[in-house]
mmCIF file of C-alpha atoms in Angstrom:
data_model
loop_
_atom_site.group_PDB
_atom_site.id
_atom_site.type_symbol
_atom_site.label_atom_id
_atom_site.label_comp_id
_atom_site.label_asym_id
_atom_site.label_seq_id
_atom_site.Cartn_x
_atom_site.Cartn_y
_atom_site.Cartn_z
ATOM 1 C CA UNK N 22 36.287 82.170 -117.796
ATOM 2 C CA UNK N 23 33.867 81.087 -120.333
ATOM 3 C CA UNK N 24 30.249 81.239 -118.794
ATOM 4 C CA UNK N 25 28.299 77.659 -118.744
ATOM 5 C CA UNK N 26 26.549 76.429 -121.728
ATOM 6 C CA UNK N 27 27.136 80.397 -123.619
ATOM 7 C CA UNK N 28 25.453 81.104 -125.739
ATOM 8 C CA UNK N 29 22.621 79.307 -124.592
ATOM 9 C CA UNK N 30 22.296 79.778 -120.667
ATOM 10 C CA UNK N 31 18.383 80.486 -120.552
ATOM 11 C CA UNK N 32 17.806 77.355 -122.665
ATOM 12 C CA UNK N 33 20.288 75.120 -120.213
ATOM 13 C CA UNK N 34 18.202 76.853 -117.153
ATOM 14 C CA UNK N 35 15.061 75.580 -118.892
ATOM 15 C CA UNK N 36 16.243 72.247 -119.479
ATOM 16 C CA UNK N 37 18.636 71.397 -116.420
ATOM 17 C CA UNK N 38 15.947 70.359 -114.314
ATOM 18 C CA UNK N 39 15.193 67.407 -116.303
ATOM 19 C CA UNK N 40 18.930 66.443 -116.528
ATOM 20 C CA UNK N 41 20.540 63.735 -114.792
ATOM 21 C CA UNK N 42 22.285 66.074 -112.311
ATOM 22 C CA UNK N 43 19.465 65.902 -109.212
ATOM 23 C CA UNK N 44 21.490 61.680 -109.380
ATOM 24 C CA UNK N 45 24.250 61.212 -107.439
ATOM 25 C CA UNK N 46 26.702 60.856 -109.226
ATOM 26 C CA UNK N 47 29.570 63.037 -109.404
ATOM 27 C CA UNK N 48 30.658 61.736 -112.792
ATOM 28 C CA UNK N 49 27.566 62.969 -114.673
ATOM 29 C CA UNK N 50 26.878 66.065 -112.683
ATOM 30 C CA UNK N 51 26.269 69.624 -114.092
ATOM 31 C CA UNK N 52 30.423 70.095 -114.493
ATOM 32 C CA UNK N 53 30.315 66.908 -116.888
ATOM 33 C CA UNK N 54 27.370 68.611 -118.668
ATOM 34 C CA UNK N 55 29.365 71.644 -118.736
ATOM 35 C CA UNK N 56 32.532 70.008 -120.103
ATOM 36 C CA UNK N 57 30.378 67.731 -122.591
ATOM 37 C CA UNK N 58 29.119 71.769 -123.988
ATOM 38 C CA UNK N 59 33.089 73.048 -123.926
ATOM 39 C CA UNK N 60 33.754 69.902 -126.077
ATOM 40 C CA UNK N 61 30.745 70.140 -128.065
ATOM 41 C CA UNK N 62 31.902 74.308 -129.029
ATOM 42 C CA UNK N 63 35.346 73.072 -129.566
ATOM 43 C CA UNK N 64 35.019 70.581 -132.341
ATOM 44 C CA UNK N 65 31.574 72.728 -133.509
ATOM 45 C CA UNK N 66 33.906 75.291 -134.231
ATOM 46 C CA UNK N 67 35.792 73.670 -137.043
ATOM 47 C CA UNK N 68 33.205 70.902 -138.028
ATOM 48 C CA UNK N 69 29.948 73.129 -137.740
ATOM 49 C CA UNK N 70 26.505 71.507 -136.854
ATOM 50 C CA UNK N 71 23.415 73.235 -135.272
ATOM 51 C CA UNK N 72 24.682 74.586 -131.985
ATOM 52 C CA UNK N 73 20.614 74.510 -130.686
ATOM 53 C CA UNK N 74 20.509 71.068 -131.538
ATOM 54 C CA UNK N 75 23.729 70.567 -129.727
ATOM 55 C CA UNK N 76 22.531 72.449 -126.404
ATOM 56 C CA UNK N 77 19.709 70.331 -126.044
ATOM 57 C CA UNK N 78 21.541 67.247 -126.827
ATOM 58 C CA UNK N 79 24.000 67.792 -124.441
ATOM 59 C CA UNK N 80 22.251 68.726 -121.546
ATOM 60 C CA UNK N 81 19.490 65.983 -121.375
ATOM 61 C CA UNK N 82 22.194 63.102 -122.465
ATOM 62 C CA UNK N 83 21.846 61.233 -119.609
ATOM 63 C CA UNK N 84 18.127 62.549 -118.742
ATOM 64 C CA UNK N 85 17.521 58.800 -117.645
ATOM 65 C CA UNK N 86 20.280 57.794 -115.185
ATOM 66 C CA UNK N 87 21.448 54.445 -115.507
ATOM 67 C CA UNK N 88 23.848 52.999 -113.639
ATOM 68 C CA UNK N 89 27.424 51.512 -115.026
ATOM 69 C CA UNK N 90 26.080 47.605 -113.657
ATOM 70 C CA UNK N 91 22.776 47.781 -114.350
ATOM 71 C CA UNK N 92 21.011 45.425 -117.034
ATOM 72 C CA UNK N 93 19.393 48.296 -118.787
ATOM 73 C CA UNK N 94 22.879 49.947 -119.379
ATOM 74 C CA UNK N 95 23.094 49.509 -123.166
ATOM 75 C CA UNK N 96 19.431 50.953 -123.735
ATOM 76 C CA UNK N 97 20.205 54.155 -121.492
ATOM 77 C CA UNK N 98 21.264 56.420 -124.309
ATOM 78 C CA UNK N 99 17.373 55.070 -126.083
ATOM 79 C CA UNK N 100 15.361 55.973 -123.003
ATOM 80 C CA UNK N 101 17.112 59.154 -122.620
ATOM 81 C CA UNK N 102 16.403 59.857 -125.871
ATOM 82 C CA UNK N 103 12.471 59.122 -125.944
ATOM 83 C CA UNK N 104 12.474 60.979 -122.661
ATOM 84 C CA UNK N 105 14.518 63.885 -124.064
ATOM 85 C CA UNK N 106 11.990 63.985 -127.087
ATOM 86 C CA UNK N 107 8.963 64.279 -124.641
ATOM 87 C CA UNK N 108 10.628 67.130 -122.488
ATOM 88 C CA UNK N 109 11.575 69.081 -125.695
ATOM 89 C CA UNK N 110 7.908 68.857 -127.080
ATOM 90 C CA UNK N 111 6.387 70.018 -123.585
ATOM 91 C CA UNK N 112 8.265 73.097 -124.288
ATOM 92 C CA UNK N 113 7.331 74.274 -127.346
ATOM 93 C CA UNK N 114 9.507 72.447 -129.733
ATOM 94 C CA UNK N 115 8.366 71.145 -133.674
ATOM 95 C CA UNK N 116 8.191 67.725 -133.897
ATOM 96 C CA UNK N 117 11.042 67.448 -136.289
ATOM 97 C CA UNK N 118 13.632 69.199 -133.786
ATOM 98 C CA UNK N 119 12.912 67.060 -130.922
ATOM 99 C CA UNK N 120 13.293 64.005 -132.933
ATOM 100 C CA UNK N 121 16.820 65.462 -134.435
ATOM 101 C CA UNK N 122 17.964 65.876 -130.755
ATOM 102 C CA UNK N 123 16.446 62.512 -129.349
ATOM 103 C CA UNK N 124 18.746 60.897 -133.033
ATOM 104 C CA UNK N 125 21.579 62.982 -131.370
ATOM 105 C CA UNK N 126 21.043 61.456 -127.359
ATOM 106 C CA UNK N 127 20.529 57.952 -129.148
ATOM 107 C CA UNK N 128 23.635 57.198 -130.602
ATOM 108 C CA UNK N 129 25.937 59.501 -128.098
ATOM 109 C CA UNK N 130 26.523 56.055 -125.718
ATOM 110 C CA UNK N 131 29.725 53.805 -126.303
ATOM 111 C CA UNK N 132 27.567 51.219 -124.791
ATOM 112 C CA UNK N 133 24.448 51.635 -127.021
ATOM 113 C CA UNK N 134 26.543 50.635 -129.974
ATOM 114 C CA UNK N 135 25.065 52.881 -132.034
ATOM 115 C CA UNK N 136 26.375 54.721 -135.244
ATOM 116 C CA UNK N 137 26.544 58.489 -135.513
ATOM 117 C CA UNK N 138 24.311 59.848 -138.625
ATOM 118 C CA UNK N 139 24.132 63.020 -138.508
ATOM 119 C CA UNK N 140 27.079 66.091 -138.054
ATOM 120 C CA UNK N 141 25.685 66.810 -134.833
ATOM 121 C CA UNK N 142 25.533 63.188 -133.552
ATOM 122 C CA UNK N 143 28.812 62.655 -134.585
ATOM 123 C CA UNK N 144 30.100 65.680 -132.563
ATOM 124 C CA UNK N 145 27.853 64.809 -129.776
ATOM 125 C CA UNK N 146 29.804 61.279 -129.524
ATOM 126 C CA UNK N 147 33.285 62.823 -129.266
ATOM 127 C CA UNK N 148 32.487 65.186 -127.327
ATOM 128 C CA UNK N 149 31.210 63.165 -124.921
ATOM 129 C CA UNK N 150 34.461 60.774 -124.858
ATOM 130 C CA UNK N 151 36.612 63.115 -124.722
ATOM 131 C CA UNK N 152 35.247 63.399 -121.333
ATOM 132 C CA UNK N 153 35.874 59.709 -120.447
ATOM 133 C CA UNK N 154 39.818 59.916 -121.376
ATOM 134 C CA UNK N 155 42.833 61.826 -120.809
ATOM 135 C CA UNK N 156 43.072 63.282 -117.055
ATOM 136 C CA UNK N 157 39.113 64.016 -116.183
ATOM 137 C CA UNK N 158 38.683 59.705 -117.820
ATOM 138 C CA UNK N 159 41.312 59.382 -115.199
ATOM 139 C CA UNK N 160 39.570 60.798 -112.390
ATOM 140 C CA UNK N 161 36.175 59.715 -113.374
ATOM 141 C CA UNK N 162 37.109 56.155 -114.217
ATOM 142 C CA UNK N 163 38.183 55.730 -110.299
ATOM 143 C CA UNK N 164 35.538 58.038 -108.973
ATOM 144 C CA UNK N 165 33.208 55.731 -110.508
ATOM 145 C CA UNK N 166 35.189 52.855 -109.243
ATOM 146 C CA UNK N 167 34.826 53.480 -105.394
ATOM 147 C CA UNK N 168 31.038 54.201 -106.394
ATOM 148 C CA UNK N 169 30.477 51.071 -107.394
ATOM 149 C CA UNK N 170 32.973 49.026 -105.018
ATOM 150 C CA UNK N 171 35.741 48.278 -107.070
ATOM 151 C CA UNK N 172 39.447 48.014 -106.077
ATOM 152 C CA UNK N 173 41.959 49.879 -107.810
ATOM 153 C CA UNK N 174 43.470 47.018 -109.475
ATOM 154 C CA UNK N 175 44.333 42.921 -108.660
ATOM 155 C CA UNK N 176 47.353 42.780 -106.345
ATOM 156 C CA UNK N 177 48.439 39.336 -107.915
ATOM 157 C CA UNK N 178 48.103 40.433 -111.663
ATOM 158 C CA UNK N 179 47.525 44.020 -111.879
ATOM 159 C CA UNK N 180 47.996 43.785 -116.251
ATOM 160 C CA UNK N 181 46.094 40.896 -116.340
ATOM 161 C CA UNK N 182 48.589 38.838 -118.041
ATOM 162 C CA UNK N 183 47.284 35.508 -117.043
ATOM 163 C CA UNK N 184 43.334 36.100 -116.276
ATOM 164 C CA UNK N 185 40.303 37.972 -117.923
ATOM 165 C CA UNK N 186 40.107 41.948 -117.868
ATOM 166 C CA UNK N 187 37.134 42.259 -115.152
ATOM 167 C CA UNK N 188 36.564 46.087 -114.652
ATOM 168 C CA UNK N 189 33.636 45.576 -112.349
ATOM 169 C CA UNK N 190 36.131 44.218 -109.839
ATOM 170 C CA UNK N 191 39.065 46.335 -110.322
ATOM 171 C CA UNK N 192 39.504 50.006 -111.958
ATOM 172 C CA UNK N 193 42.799 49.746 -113.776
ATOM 173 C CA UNK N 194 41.470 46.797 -115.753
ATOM 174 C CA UNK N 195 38.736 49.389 -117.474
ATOM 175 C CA UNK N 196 41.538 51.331 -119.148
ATOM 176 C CA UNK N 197 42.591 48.417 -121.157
ATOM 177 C CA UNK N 198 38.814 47.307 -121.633
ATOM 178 C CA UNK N 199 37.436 49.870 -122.392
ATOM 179 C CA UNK N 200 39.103 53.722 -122.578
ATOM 180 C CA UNK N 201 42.336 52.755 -124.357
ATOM 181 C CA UNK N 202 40.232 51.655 -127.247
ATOM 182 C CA UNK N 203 37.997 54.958 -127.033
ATOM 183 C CA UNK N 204 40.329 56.837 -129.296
ATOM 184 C CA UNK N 205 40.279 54.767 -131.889
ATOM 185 C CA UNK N 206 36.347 55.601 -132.322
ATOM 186 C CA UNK N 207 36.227 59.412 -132.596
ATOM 187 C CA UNK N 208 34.122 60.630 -135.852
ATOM 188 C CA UNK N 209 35.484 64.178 -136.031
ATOM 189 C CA UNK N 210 38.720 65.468 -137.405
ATOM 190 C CA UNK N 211 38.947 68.343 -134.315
ATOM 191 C CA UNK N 212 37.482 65.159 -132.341
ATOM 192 C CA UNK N 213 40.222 62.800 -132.930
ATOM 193 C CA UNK N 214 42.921 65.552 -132.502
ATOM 194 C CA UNK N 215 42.138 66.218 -129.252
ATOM 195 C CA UNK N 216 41.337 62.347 -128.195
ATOM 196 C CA UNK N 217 44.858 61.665 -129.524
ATOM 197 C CA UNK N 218 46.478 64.028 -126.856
ATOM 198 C CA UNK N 219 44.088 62.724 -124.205
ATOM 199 C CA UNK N 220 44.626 59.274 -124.902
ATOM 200 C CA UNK N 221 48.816 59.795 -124.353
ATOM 201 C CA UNK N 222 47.874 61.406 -120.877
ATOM 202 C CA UNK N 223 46.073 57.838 -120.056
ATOM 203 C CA UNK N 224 48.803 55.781 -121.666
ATOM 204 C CA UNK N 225 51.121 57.883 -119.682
ATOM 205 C CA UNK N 226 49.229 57.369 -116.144
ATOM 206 C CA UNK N 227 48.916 53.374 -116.310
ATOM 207 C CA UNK N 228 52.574 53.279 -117.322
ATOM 208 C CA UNK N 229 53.098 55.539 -114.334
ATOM 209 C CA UNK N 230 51.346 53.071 -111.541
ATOM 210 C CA UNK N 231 52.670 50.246 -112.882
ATOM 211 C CA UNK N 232 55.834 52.044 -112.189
ATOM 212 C CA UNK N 233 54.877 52.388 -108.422
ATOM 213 C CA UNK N 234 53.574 49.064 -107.665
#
């Protein structure tokens, strides 16, 4: 088994601390962090990109935790970026670095609505997605559910065929609000290959509880 965060595991010890992984919340924990890097090597591999740049990016992401129903949600990728900058500075890091990672955190967040400038933003973004689809969206998308109170889906209309999509109230309604569209939005080649298989997986699954209901 690959080891966490290789090659970079005394720069992911320095900077886990500050992560958002002391929050509980299981779906941004140090295994998300760790799946985000996987991600992030896979589509570096074929794309390229600063892998440094990368490590820090990924690992202090979601330095400020927000949660999914707060107000301040679409301006949590910005404040973990200015916060990511200051960390990275205390360190020892140039001035130019920590404001290539803190471009990198900025635009990572589907929420943020931000576009992707540079190679390693771009990869940084999809990498990140790829963790919110396919089986591990699955699991995360009703983890976070039953977090924040949710029911699995309306008894009454469960495809929302004759009301709104609400995926505060019920999970199922998030995966046509929100993560069927996600791979539509990948910026990598290697990015959108792999969203592509993800996204049948999800496709699959919905079509599979319908099924049962």
């Amino acid at each position: 088994m690959t080891r966490p965060f290789h090659p970079f595991e005394a720069l992911a010890t320095q900077l886990l601390p500050h992560s958002s992984t002391s929050h509980n919340d299981g779906s941004h924990d140090q295994s998300h962090l760790q799946r985000v890097w996987k991600n992030v090597c896979a589509i570096q591999e074929k794309e390229g990109g600063d892998l440094r740049i990368l490590l820090a990016a990924t690992v202090l992401h979601d330095c400020v935790a927000v949660e999914k129903n707060s107000p301040l949600r679409s301006r949590a990728s910005t404040l973990s970026a200015e916060q990511a900058q200051h960390i990275l500075a205390k360190i020892g890091w140039s001035r130019q670095d920590c404001e290539a990672v803190g471009k990198v955190i900025q635009s990572h967040s589907f929420s943020a609505n931000i576009r992707p400038v540079s190679l390693e933003a771009r990869i940084l973004q999809d990498a990140d997605r790829l963790d919110a689809i396919g089986a591990l969206g699955i699991a995360r998308c009703f983890y976070t559910a039953g977090r924040m109170g949710s029911g699995l889906y309306d008894p009454c209309d469960p495809q929302a065929q004759h009301r709104p999509l609400d995926d505060k109230r019920y999970a199922l309604d998030h995966f046509a609000a929100k993560l069927l569209k996600l791979a539509e939005g990948f910026q990598t080649k290697r990015g959108q290959e792999i969203a592509r298989e993800r996204h049948e997986r999800m496709e699959q699954f919905v079509q599979d509880l319908l099924r049962e209901l």
